[in-house]
XYZ file of N, CA and C in Angstrom:
810
model
N -3.635 32.970 67.210
C -3.446 31.659 68.268
C -3.454 30.586 67.274
N -2.391 29.992 67.350
C -2.281 28.660 66.690
C -3.291 27.698 66.868
N -4.128 27.110 65.911
C -5.257 26.122 66.006
C -4.917 25.084 66.125
N -5.104 23.773 66.986
C -4.913 22.417 67.073
C -5.999 21.744 66.804
N -5.890 20.643 65.876
C -6.924 19.726 65.806
C -6.674 18.514 66.747
N -7.763 18.263 67.641
C -7.400 17.182 68.792
C -7.952 15.822 67.807
N -6.966 14.680 67.850
C -7.517 13.433 67.526
C -7.893 12.653 68.556
N -9.158 12.492 68.752
C -9.863 11.661 69.798
C -9.931 10.185 69.735
N -9.611 9.857 68.627
C -9.921 8.266 68.277
C -8.932 7.422 69.135
N -9.428 6.586 69.953
C -8.695 5.589 71.022
C -7.766 5.165 70.033
N -6.457 4.917 70.406
C -5.445 4.147 69.686
C -5.905 2.784 69.463
N -6.531 2.049 70.131
C -6.899 0.898 69.513
C -7.991 0.689 68.557
N -8.654 1.860 68.062
C -9.412 1.958 67.193
C -8.733 2.478 65.899
N -7.771 3.038 65.973
C -6.775 3.360 64.658
C -6.433 2.236 64.053
N -6.605 2.398 62.796
C -6.074 1.413 61.566
C -4.556 0.980 61.904
N -3.864 0.077 62.038
C -2.728 -0.234 62.410
C -2.124 -0.372 60.790
N -0.841 0.267 60.871
C 0.004 0.176 59.523
C 0.229 -1.154 59.180
N 0.273 -1.452 57.821
C 0.676 -2.947 57.425
C 1.827 -2.820 56.384
N 2.516 -3.658 56.084
C 3.746 -3.744 55.281
C 3.214 -3.593 53.819
N 4.140 -2.641 52.947
C 3.817 -2.867 51.576
C 4.779 -3.900 51.041
N 4.238 -4.923 49.901
C 4.959 -5.890 49.747
C 5.109 -5.586 47.994
N 6.032 -5.817 47.550
C 6.041 -5.684 46.064
C 5.489 -6.775 45.408
N 4.767 -6.509 44.304
C 4.009 -7.604 43.798
C 4.724 -8.386 42.818
N 5.797 -8.843 43.120
C 6.903 -9.786 42.274
C 6.183 -10.980 41.514
N 6.361 -11.320 40.361
C 5.991 -12.420 39.585
C 6.112 -13.589 40.666
N 4.865 -14.680 40.654
C 5.131 -15.755 41.560
C 4.864 -15.681 42.874
N 4.707 -14.203 43.540
C 4.299 -14.166 44.876
C 2.779 -14.547 45.085
N 2.465 -15.623 46.150
C 1.224 -16.115 46.251
C 0.555 -15.258 47.321
N -0.643 -14.718 46.869
C -1.568 -13.945 47.725
C -2.839 -14.193 47.717
N -3.560 -13.944 48.655
C -4.965 -14.287 48.869
C -6.132 -12.881 48.774
N -7.032 -12.779 48.063
C -7.822 -11.672 48.046
C -9.235 -12.099 49.058
N -9.146 -11.222 50.095
C -9.993 -11.793 51.332
C -11.402 -11.736 50.983
N -11.784 -10.688 50.206
C -13.294 -10.267 49.522
C -13.737 -11.386 48.895
N -12.959 -12.289 48.090
C -13.592 -13.467 47.096
C -13.007 -14.530 47.830
N -11.721 -14.649 48.479
C -11.262 -15.980 48.896
C -10.269 -16.406 47.688
N -10.253 -15.632 46.633
C -9.361 -16.060 45.484
C -7.914 -16.202 45.921
N -7.199 -17.171 45.814
C -5.613 -17.227 46.141
C -4.900 -17.623 45.016
N -3.880 -17.023 44.511
C -3.225 -17.463 43.374
C -1.713 -16.370 43.398
N -0.807 -17.008 42.386
C 0.275 -16.350 42.058
C -0.044 -15.218 41.329
N 1.076 -14.254 41.537
C 1.271 -12.721 40.636
C 1.733 -13.106 39.434
N 1.072 -12.764 38.199
C 1.491 -13.040 37.015
C 1.617 -11.599 36.156
N 1.021 -10.679 36.568
C 0.881 -9.505 35.822
C 0.598 -8.255 36.913
N 1.311 -7.150 36.514
C 1.046 -6.088 37.569
C 1.206 -4.639 36.652
N -0.074 -3.961 36.479
C 0.088 -2.757 35.678
C -0.977 -1.968 36.000
N -1.184 -0.683 35.714
C -2.050 0.369 35.918
C -2.706 0.218 37.201
N -2.047 0.020 38.194
C -2.767 -0.175 39.459
C -3.819 -1.612 39.941
N -3.268 -2.419 39.125
C -4.171 -3.787 39.012
C -2.929 -4.805 39.199
N -3.670 -5.913 39.672
C -2.504 -7.223 39.768
C -3.440 -8.121 39.219
N -2.670 -9.032 38.240
C -3.414 -10.272 37.827
C -2.586 -11.640 38.742
N -3.885 -12.323 39.077
C -3.433 -13.622 40.107
C -3.871 -14.843 39.283
N -3.158 -16.026 39.327
C -3.590 -17.005 38.584
C -3.473 -18.343 39.784
N -4.654 -18.902 39.818
C -4.937 -19.898 40.884
C -4.305 -21.287 40.366
N -4.169 -22.251 41.511
C -3.670 -23.478 40.977
C -4.132 -24.422 39.977
N -5.482 -23.836 39.258
C -6.060 -24.682 38.313
C -5.699 -23.760 36.839
N -4.902 -22.744 37.096
C -4.749 -21.735 35.950
C -5.737 -20.632 35.716
N -6.807 -20.536 36.336
C -7.728 -19.500 36.584
C -7.268 -18.294 36.599
N -7.554 -17.166 35.804
C -6.990 -15.654 36.308
C -7.951 -14.828 36.554
N -7.340 -13.762 37.803
C -8.329 -12.956 38.073
C -7.687 -11.621 38.334
N -8.223 -10.508 38.041
C -7.574 -9.135 38.009
C -8.313 -8.435 39.221
N -7.475 -7.946 40.339
C -7.731 -7.035 41.329
C -7.129 -5.730 41.417
N -7.626 -5.020 41.964
C -7.076 -3.305 42.196
C -6.305 -3.456 43.335
N -5.038 -2.796 43.248
C -4.124 -2.890 44.429
C -4.378 -1.685 45.172
N -5.381 -2.043 45.934
C -5.837 -1.031 46.931
C -5.164 -1.409 48.430
N -4.989 -0.291 49.215
C -4.339 -0.468 50.690
C -5.214 -1.658 51.345
N -4.326 -2.465 52.030
C -4.698 -3.328 52.906
C -5.682 -4.399 52.164
N -5.092 -4.480 50.827
C -6.166 -5.277 50.181
C -5.737 -7.013 49.811
N -4.876 -7.254 50.599
C -4.619 -8.804 50.224
C -4.039 -9.358 51.527
N -4.000 -10.786 51.346
C -3.389 -11.529 52.821
C -2.397 -12.276 51.990
N -0.974 -12.269 52.966
C 0.139 -12.693 52.483
C 0.523 -13.936 53.763
N 0.316 -15.226 53.679
C 0.510 -16.062 54.676
C -0.375 -15.508 55.960
N -1.444 -15.320 55.592
C -2.464 -14.909 56.591
C -2.305 -13.324 57.174
N -1.389 -12.885 56.771
C -1.209 -11.215 57.249
C -1.748 -10.482 56.132
N -2.477 -9.220 56.566
C -2.970 -8.345 55.844
C -1.602 -7.386 55.153
N -1.686 -7.175 54.036
C -0.647 -6.664 53.292
C -1.066 -5.525 52.116
N -0.529 -4.486 51.742
C -0.727 -3.766 50.692
C 0.292 -4.040 49.492
N -0.343 -4.432 48.350
C 0.789 -4.639 47.434
C 0.975 -3.492 46.556
N 2.353 -3.386 46.360
C 2.487 -2.290 45.493
C 3.333 -2.766 44.209
N 3.427 -2.054 43.418
C 4.103 -2.069 41.843
C 5.689 -2.494 42.432
N 6.370 -3.341 41.592
C 7.716 -3.847 41.920
C 8.424 -2.407 41.602
N 9.637 -2.057 42.112
C 10.255 -0.787 41.847
C 11.019 -1.112 40.408
N 11.314 -2.109 39.994
C 11.903 -2.213 38.969
C 11.085 -2.516 37.564
N 9.908 -2.505 37.777
C 8.654 -2.853 36.835
C 8.652 -1.623 36.038
N 8.730 -1.741 34.877
C 8.581 -0.643 33.949
C 7.312 -0.765 32.728
N 6.968 -2.066 33.107
C 5.743 -2.534 32.236
C 5.132 -3.773 32.759
N 4.063 -4.486 32.048
C 3.630 -5.584 32.624
C 4.463 -6.718 33.029
N 4.320 -7.236 34.237
C 5.444 -8.422 34.694
C 4.588 -9.572 34.186
N 5.328 -10.558 33.154
C 4.425 -11.465 32.575
C 5.660 -12.748 32.840
N 6.107 -12.955 33.946
C 6.889 -13.822 34.229
C 5.911 -15.141 34.544
N 6.106 -16.191 34.098
C 5.486 -17.266 34.455
C 5.950 -18.001 35.861
N 5.049 -18.149 36.648
C 5.498 -18.775 37.917
C 5.671 -20.256 37.694
N 6.536 -20.865 38.788
C 6.852 -22.215 38.641
C 5.852 -23.096 38.922
N 5.764 -24.167 38.674
C 4.743 -25.274 38.679
C 5.084 -26.436 39.547
N 4.415 -27.033 40.181
C 4.152 -28.252 40.880
C 4.203 -29.578 40.039
N 4.617 -30.835 40.419
C 4.472 -31.864 39.678
C 3.089 -31.868 38.973
N 2.094 -31.346 39.565
C 0.539 -31.567 39.348
C -0.020 -30.400 38.308
N 1.005 -29.468 38.132
C 0.656 -28.638 36.991
C 0.240 -27.461 37.577
N -0.210 -27.078 39.173
C -0.320 -25.992 39.774
C 0.684 -25.338 40.271
N 0.225 -23.679 40.509
C 1.346 -22.789 40.808
C 1.756 -23.248 41.972
N 3.322 -23.300 41.980
C 4.031 -23.820 43.275
C 3.886 -22.296 44.043
N 3.988 -22.865 45.434
C 4.183 -21.773 46.433
C 5.525 -21.579 47.112
N 6.292 -20.691 46.347
C 7.755 -20.929 47.166
C 8.057 -20.912 48.482
N 8.624 -21.603 49.270
C 8.839 -21.493 50.633
C 7.591 -21.769 51.357
N 6.746 -22.312 50.984
C 5.292 -22.633 51.695
C 5.730 -23.593 52.738
N 4.964 -23.546 53.765
C 5.012 -24.418 54.991
C 3.867 -25.261 54.933
N 4.228 -26.452 55.387
C 2.976 -27.467 55.382
C 2.181 -26.925 56.227
N 0.825 -27.310 55.982
C -0.207 -26.654 56.739
C -0.733 -27.469 57.514
N -1.288 -27.492 58.748
C -1.493 -28.273 59.694
C -2.698 -29.284 59.173
N -2.499 -30.663 59.415
C -3.407 -31.778 58.698
C -4.833 -31.326 59.074
N -5.802 -31.336 58.086
C -7.051 -31.281 58.294
C -7.731 -32.609 58.850
N -9.072 -32.386 59.371
C -9.594 -33.600 59.981
C -9.874 -34.773 58.505
N -10.115 -33.919 57.674
C -10.665 -34.783 56.416
C -9.436 -35.524 55.843
N -9.583 -36.413 55.268
C -8.660 -37.450 54.597
C -9.048 -37.929 53.235
N -7.842 -38.350 52.649
C -7.964 -39.125 51.226
C -7.767 -40.523 51.277
N -8.371 -41.564 51.064
C -8.003 -42.887 51.222
C -7.774 -43.326 49.820
N -6.696 -44.304 49.509
C -6.281 -44.811 48.319
C -6.374 -46.257 48.781
N -6.408 -47.048 47.478
C -6.276 -48.652 47.747
C -5.241 -49.173 48.277
N -4.137 -48.668 47.784
C -2.956 -49.606 47.915
C -1.383 -48.587 48.385
N -0.623 -49.197 48.614
C 0.664 -48.503 48.903
C 1.247 -47.983 47.504
N 1.231 -48.464 46.505
C 1.717 -48.017 44.934
C 0.685 -46.727 44.768
N -0.583 -46.804 45.014
C -1.418 -45.539 44.815
C -1.128 -44.070 45.667
N -0.937 -44.707 46.886
C -0.335 -43.673 47.819
C 0.983 -42.998 47.294
N 1.934 -43.648 46.893
C 3.234 -43.257 46.573
C 3.079 -42.386 45.071
N 2.173 -42.810 44.172
C 2.146 -42.060 42.910
C 1.236 -40.664 43.198
N 0.445 -40.928 44.245
C -0.293 -39.609 44.438
C 0.550 -38.357 45.189
N 1.424 -39.001 45.938
C 2.317 -38.318 46.916
C 3.366 -37.490 45.919
N 3.632 -38.258 44.903
C 4.877 -37.955 43.906
C 4.332 -36.572 42.939
N 3.115 -36.939 42.782
C 2.494 -36.067 41.474
C 1.842 -34.732 42.310
N 1.051 -35.138 43.501
C 0.245 -34.129 44.250
C 0.999 -33.568 45.584
N 1.840 -34.192 46.011
C 2.394 -34.189 47.211
C 2.596 -32.664 47.663
N 3.265 -31.695 46.746
C 3.326 -30.481 47.085
C 1.835 -29.595 47.596
N 1.105 -30.013 46.517
C -0.242 -29.522 46.680
C -0.923 -29.914 48.138
N -0.812 -31.222 48.136
C -1.369 -31.666 49.406
C -0.882 -31.259 50.890
N 0.336 -30.758 50.942
C 0.968 -30.260 52.032
C 0.352 -28.898 52.090
N 0.343 -28.056 51.113
C -0.335 -26.812 51.164
C -1.646 -26.783 51.843
N -2.336 -27.629 51.327
C -3.820 -27.800 51.662
C -3.825 -28.422 52.757
N -3.101 -29.106 53.425
C -3.127 -30.083 54.793
C -3.945 -31.012 54.480
N -3.599 -31.865 53.630
C -4.536 -33.070 53.155
C -3.773 -34.403 53.470
N -3.992 -35.200 54.217
C -3.169 -36.357 54.365
C -3.586 -37.560 53.446
N -2.951 -38.338 52.899
C -3.465 -39.700 52.135
C -3.084 -40.734 52.811
N -3.739 -41.571 53.148
C -3.518 -42.964 53.493
C -4.033 -44.171 52.855
N -3.339 -45.313 52.738
C -3.837 -46.395 51.764
C -4.483 -47.466 52.840
N -5.429 -48.155 52.047
C -6.486 -48.999 52.720
C -5.836 -50.654 52.877
N -5.142 -50.776 51.630
C -4.795 -52.318 51.612
C -5.987 -53.059 51.066
N -6.774 -52.406 50.101
C -8.288 -52.946 49.189
C -9.444 -52.256 49.923
N -10.558 -52.464 49.352
C -11.690 -51.947 49.361
C -12.686 -52.735 49.972
N -12.442 -53.737 50.107
C -13.558 -55.017 50.466
C -14.743 -54.234 51.580
N -14.069 -53.700 52.759
C -14.613 -53.248 53.655
C -14.994 -51.572 53.873
N -14.834 -51.114 52.563
C -14.960 -49.748 52.625
C -16.279 -49.211 53.341
N -17.558 -49.792 53.047
C -18.349 -49.192 53.707
C -18.408 -49.063 55.307
N -17.833 -50.128 55.868
C -17.820 -49.859 57.514
C -16.415 -49.031 57.784
N -15.342 -49.185 56.780
C -14.422 -48.011 57.115
C -14.805 -46.637 56.765
N -15.713 -46.373 55.974
C -16.288 -45.044 56.009
C -17.285 -44.668 57.330
N -18.034 -45.759 57.759
C -18.752 -45.645 58.770
C -17.923 -45.208 60.063
N -16.776 -45.998 60.278
C -15.867 -45.848 61.378
C -15.318 -44.325 61.386
N -14.749 -43.956 60.247
C -14.320 -42.539 59.909
C -15.303 -41.460 60.510
N -16.405 -41.651 60.195
C -17.763 -40.810 60.318
C -17.466 -39.484 59.915
N -17.353 -39.386 58.393
C -17.220 -38.118 58.009
C -18.396 -37.149 58.161
N -17.968 -35.667 58.208
C -18.874 -34.769 58.502
C -18.452 -33.383 57.766
N -19.234 -32.254 57.957
C -18.955 -31.251 57.215
C -17.354 -30.583 57.431
N -16.963 -30.977 58.652
C -15.529 -30.430 58.979
C -14.411 -31.524 58.734
N -14.940 -32.572 58.497
C -13.967 -33.882 58.102
C -14.520 -34.621 57.220
N -14.320 -34.235 55.858
C -14.623 -34.963 54.812
C -13.801 -36.051 54.329
N -14.360 -37.129 53.871
C -13.466 -38.224 53.432
C -13.748 -38.332 51.805
N -12.552 -38.649 51.260
C -12.355 -38.881 49.676
C -11.685 -40.147 49.691
N -12.308 -41.044 48.656
C -11.800 -42.547 48.439
C -11.629 -42.362 46.871
N -10.274 -42.989 46.587
C -10.072 -43.255 44.994
C -9.871 -44.786 45.121
N -10.619 -45.584 44.205
C -10.869 -46.732 43.937
C -10.375 -47.274 42.488
N -9.518 -48.387 42.450
C -9.037 -48.785 41.449
C -10.153 -49.625 40.671
N -10.432 -49.662 39.154
C -11.029 -50.330 38.314
C -12.660 -50.224 38.642
N -13.019 -48.796 39.014
C -14.294 -48.719 39.173
C -15.219 -48.462 37.955
N -15.713 -49.653 37.348
C -16.186 -49.312 36.294
C -17.792 -50.064 36.678
N -18.946 -49.492 35.829
C -20.315 -50.256 36.123
C -20.239 -51.547 36.143
N -20.589 -52.320 36.994
C -20.960 -53.691 37.152
C -19.911 -54.442 37.849
N -18.500 -53.744 38.027
C -17.696 -54.578 38.719
C -17.941 -54.445 40.412
N -17.235 -55.389 41.012
C -17.176 -55.496 42.381
C -17.145 -54.324 42.919
N -16.017 -53.512 42.486
C -15.805 -52.093 43.206
C -16.718 -51.333 43.020
N -17.589 -51.336 41.797
C -18.701 -50.482 41.646
C -19.748 -50.809 42.604
N -19.936 -51.784 43.024
C -20.983 -52.190 43.953
C -20.694 -51.966 45.387
N -19.444 -51.633 45.657
C -18.890 -51.322 47.118
C -19.039 -49.933 47.000
N -18.577 -49.199 46.192
C -18.806 -48.003 46.429
C -20.341 -47.199 46.237
N -21.077 -48.246 45.623
C -22.474 -47.579 45.458
C -22.985 -48.098 47.284
N -22.334 -48.596 48.048
C -23.108 -48.999 49.101
C -22.688 -47.526 50.330
N -21.532 -46.628 49.835
C -21.214 -45.644 50.555
C -22.029 -44.550 50.310
N -23.094 -44.092 51.280
C -24.242 -42.982 51.009
C -23.924 -41.765 51.717
N -22.826 -41.672 52.664
C -22.676 -40.476 53.405
C -22.521 -39.288 52.335
N -23.086 -38.124 52.764
C -22.994 -37.009 51.977
C -21.523 -36.335 51.964
N -21.047 -36.785 53.015
C -19.816 -35.926 53.267
C -18.593 -36.834 52.900
N -18.750 -38.155 52.382
C -17.701 -38.812 51.584
C -18.202 -38.940 50.093
N -16.874 -38.925 49.633
C -16.812 -39.051 47.887
C -16.090 -40.321 47.631
N -16.702 -41.315 46.836
C -15.861 -42.151 46.196
C -15.714 -42.071 44.500
N -14.587 -41.844 44.366
C -14.451 -41.922 42.829
C -13.473 -42.883 42.431
N -13.242 -43.099 41.119
C -12.112 -43.834 40.563
C -11.814 -43.962 39.360
N -10.755 -44.831 38.779
C -10.362 -44.802 37.500
C -10.535 -46.244 36.882
N -10.773 -46.387 35.583
C -10.949 -47.676 34.953
C -9.949 -48.900 35.215
N -8.717 -48.320 35.625
C -7.653 -49.293 35.468
C -7.612 -50.206 36.420
N -7.281 -51.727 36.074
C -7.223 -52.806 37.168
C -6.061 -52.356 38.292
N -5.289 -51.568 38.137
C -4.174 -51.355 38.824
C -3.596 -49.886 38.637
N -3.172 -49.377 39.433
C -2.616 -47.910 39.446
C -1.559 -47.997 38.595
N -0.500 -48.944 38.332
C 0.407 -48.911 37.253
C -0.314 -48.754 35.785
N -1.375 -48.836 35.533
C -1.944 -48.567 34.139
C -2.188 -47.206 33.992
N -2.506 -46.254 35.122
C -2.883 -45.220 34.975
C -1.576 -44.273 34.729
N -0.126 -44.675 34.573
C 0.848 -44.247 33.975
C 0.990 -44.517 32.578
N 1.260 -43.466 31.746
C 1.143 -43.658 30.126
C 2.257 -44.569 29.761
N 1.926 -45.521 29.069
C 2.924 -46.491 28.358
C 4.158 -45.700 27.747
N 3.732 -44.761 27.102
C 4.920 -44.021 26.490
C 6.126 -43.417 27.598
N 5.657 -43.217 28.722
C 6.490 -42.731 29.800
C 7.485 -43.781 30.406
N 6.661 -45.068 30.240
C 7.669 -46.132 30.760
C 8.279 -46.806 29.761
N 8.209 -46.277 28.342
C 8.992 -47.137 27.402
C 8.077 -48.226 26.788
N 6.971 -48.591 26.801
C 6.443 -49.604 26.263
C 5.221 -48.930 25.222
N 4.675 -49.937 24.486
C 3.762 -49.496 23.243
C 2.511 -49.614 24.128
N 2.120 -50.565 25.226
C 0.878 -50.609 25.698
C 1.007 -51.507 26.932
N 0.179 -51.410 27.987
C 0.182 -52.505 28.866
C -0.628 -53.601 28.578
N 0.079 -54.894 28.576
C -0.485 -55.868 28.151
C -1.643 -56.424 28.896
N -2.532 -57.331 28.368
C -3.782 -57.817 28.801
C -3.389 -59.160 29.703
N -3.694 -59.258 30.899
C -3.750 -60.313 31.793
C -4.640 -61.102 31.889
N -4.498 -62.580 31.580
C -5.806 -63.477 31.690
C -6.374 -63.264 32.948
N -7.849 -63.281 33.082
C -8.569 -63.297 34.245
C -8.177 -64.417 35.344
N -8.185 -64.025 36.352
C -7.888 -65.040 37.486
C -6.214 -64.855 37.951
N -5.289 -64.440 36.972
C -4.075 -64.415 37.203
C -3.718 -62.984 37.842
N -2.806 -63.019 38.692
C -2.394 -61.846 39.340
C -1.814 -60.899 38.459
N -2.426 -59.733 38.502
C -2.012 -58.625 37.080
C -0.691 -58.267 37.160
N 0.001 -57.752 38.332
C 1.356 -57.274 38.403
C 2.361 -58.372 37.953
N 1.992 -59.636 38.266
C 2.923 -60.549 37.942
C 2.890 -61.075 36.563
N 1.693 -61.155 36.114
C 1.235 -61.164 34.915
C 1.850 -60.064 33.575
N 1.717 -58.740 34.163
C 2.319 -57.818 33.429
C 3.723 -58.035 33.297
N 4.545 -58.286 34.267
C 6.003 -58.487 34.444
C 6.423 -59.429 33.551
N 5.740 -60.742 33.593
C 5.809 -61.673 32.656
C 5.709 -61.555 31.024
N 4.526 -60.767 30.811
C 4.542 -60.349 29.405
C 5.545 -59.677 28.895
N 6.050 -58.447 29.951
C 6.924 -57.750 29.381
C 8.412 -58.042 29.532
N 8.761 -59.160 30.224
C 10.005 -59.432 30.321
C 10.826 -58.837 31.660
N 9.788 -58.263 32.493
C 10.446 -57.984 33.872
C 10.433 -58.926 34.694
N 11.211 -58.664 35.870
C 11.335 -59.658 36.915
C 10.248 -59.650 37.802
N 9.418 -60.837 37.440
C 8.125 -60.968 38.110
C 8.346 -61.631 39.579
N 9.549 -61.753 40.159
C 9.352 -62.202 41.614
C 9.914 -60.873 42.482
N 9.825 -59.948 41.905
C 9.881 -58.567 42.809
C 9.005 -57.501 42.168
N 7.976 -57.511 42.400
C 6.834 -56.566 41.506
C 7.021 -55.178 42.291
N 7.508 -55.105 43.842
C 7.693 -53.942 44.312
C 9.028 -53.220 43.806
N 9.816 -53.816 43.563
C 11.212 -53.218 42.640
C 10.562 -52.713 40.990
N 10.095 -53.488 40.664
C 9.382 -52.909 39.198
C 8.509 -51.626 39.435
N 7.841 -51.599 40.550
C 7.013 -50.511 40.603
C 7.766 -49.239 40.958
N 9.011 -49.439 41.678
C 9.686 -48.191 41.957
C 10.472 -47.844 40.611
N 10.655 -48.722 39.622
C 11.430 -48.408 38.305
C 10.158 -47.680 37.625
N 9.210 -48.199 37.492
C 7.770 -47.283 37.042
C 7.762 -45.905 37.260
N 7.817 -45.934 38.774
C 7.631 -44.480 39.577
C 8.737 -43.562 39.188
N 9.871 -44.096 39.073
C 10.953 -43.160 38.688
C 10.666 -42.616 37.342
N 10.004 -42.977 36.540
C 9.823 -42.848 34.967
C 8.772 -41.348 35.227
N 8.084 -41.276 36.286
C 7.031 -40.272 36.677
C 7.633 -39.162 36.954
N 7.601 -37.931 36.163
C 7.980 -36.870 36.537
C 6.862 -35.588 36.940
N 5.799 -35.790 36.185
C 4.755 -34.737 36.546
C 3.408 -35.535 36.091
N 2.217 -34.642 36.115
C 1.037 -35.036 35.666
C 0.873 -35.358 34.124
N 1.870 -34.850 33.348
C 1.996 -35.266 32.059
C 2.311 -36.820 31.932
N 2.637 -37.383 32.650
C 3.090 -38.815 32.671
C 1.796 -39.582 33.103
N 0.888 -39.068 33.253
C -0.324 -39.851 33.757
C -1.686 -39.701 32.877
N -2.314 -40.840 32.955
C -3.542 -40.555 32.164
C -4.794 -39.649 32.552
N -5.310 -39.124 31.835
C -6.565 -38.137 32.230
C -7.247 -38.626 33.058
N -7.781 -39.980 32.851
C -8.710 -40.612 34.083
C -8.356 -40.488 35.323
N -6.989 -40.666 35.670
C -6.684 -40.578 37.048
C -6.551 -39.055 37.560
N -5.841 -38.339 36.714
C -5.700 -36.719 36.963
C -7.070 -36.198 37.343
N -8.110 -36.171 36.622
C -9.082 -35.583 37.036
C -9.876 -36.080 38.381
N -9.807 -37.498 38.515
C -10.367 -37.978 39.919
C -9.610 -37.547 41.110
N -8.217 -37.317 40.846
C -7.419 -36.823 42.128
C -7.702 -35.390 42.491
N -7.665 -34.701 41.370
C -8.020 -33.242 41.596
C -9.563 -33.028 42.452
N -10.278 -33.904 41.773
C -11.925 -33.931 42.192
C -11.808 -34.409 43.861
N -10.913 -35.310 44.249
C -10.912 -35.587 45.595
C -10.531 -34.318 46.257
N -9.442 -33.872 45.924
C -8.682 -32.577 46.511
C -9.757 -31.463 46.845
N -10.368 -31.103 45.853
C -11.269 -30.309 45.963
C -12.510 -30.421 46.834
N -12.887 -31.901 46.769
C -13.912 -32.090 47.824
C -13.373 -32.060 49.396
N -12.333 -32.679 49.614
C -11.908 -32.757 50.831
C -11.683 -31.139 51.650
N -11.061 -30.213 50.462
C -10.818 -28.870 50.932
C -11.782 -27.814 50.810
N -12.912 -28.280 50.531
C -14.148 -27.358 50.088
C -14.627 -26.713 51.419
């Protein structure tokens, strides 16, 4: 008599099949056990190497149901055409992080990043815009930071709604320094760069000048810069657009600005 083995496991308790996805170079996945998210840069001997947006590498076994792709559980498999290690470098965003091909903008977080002015916001958007959309971070400009403590109090930062603020000319003893020191909420982070204006955070070589000129105290800085360089001082907005057009990536910006913006993105998305 033929013997049958009965499967008494209820259907809803059986593991559901998941799609198998080739670990093609540049594919962005998340390893749920560690939360590490990155692009595939290598695949060999049953393992896959991922690189996150900061350039950090991690190697993981390609186990069944081992990764998340756009929030869905998948099984990574070696690409059919792969006969050796896949080492195609993933594309990069303007900020230097790994690009996420076809990524949709994430629903905006409750947290925010505030910057001082419109020019600050436009520069952050140009260099970090792709990263911010993936992370769901909105950048807003304040029109100055004189009322920053009350602005932070009105925002009421909390664990699920962190606030990051980027301040110009944040150097010890400055007016901006004293204002920033008055913000004490543990869920708000105020950082800044040493430049009088965000224009100075653009490398002079990227703009085609030897250096940013010194402007006498008490004189409007943008107007003074334009006059010193022979640029049209009556329309500093147009001058800024010309400067912004010369910024192609993070390589055109000073490190003092790069580190602070990355710090704010990390803080708000933590």
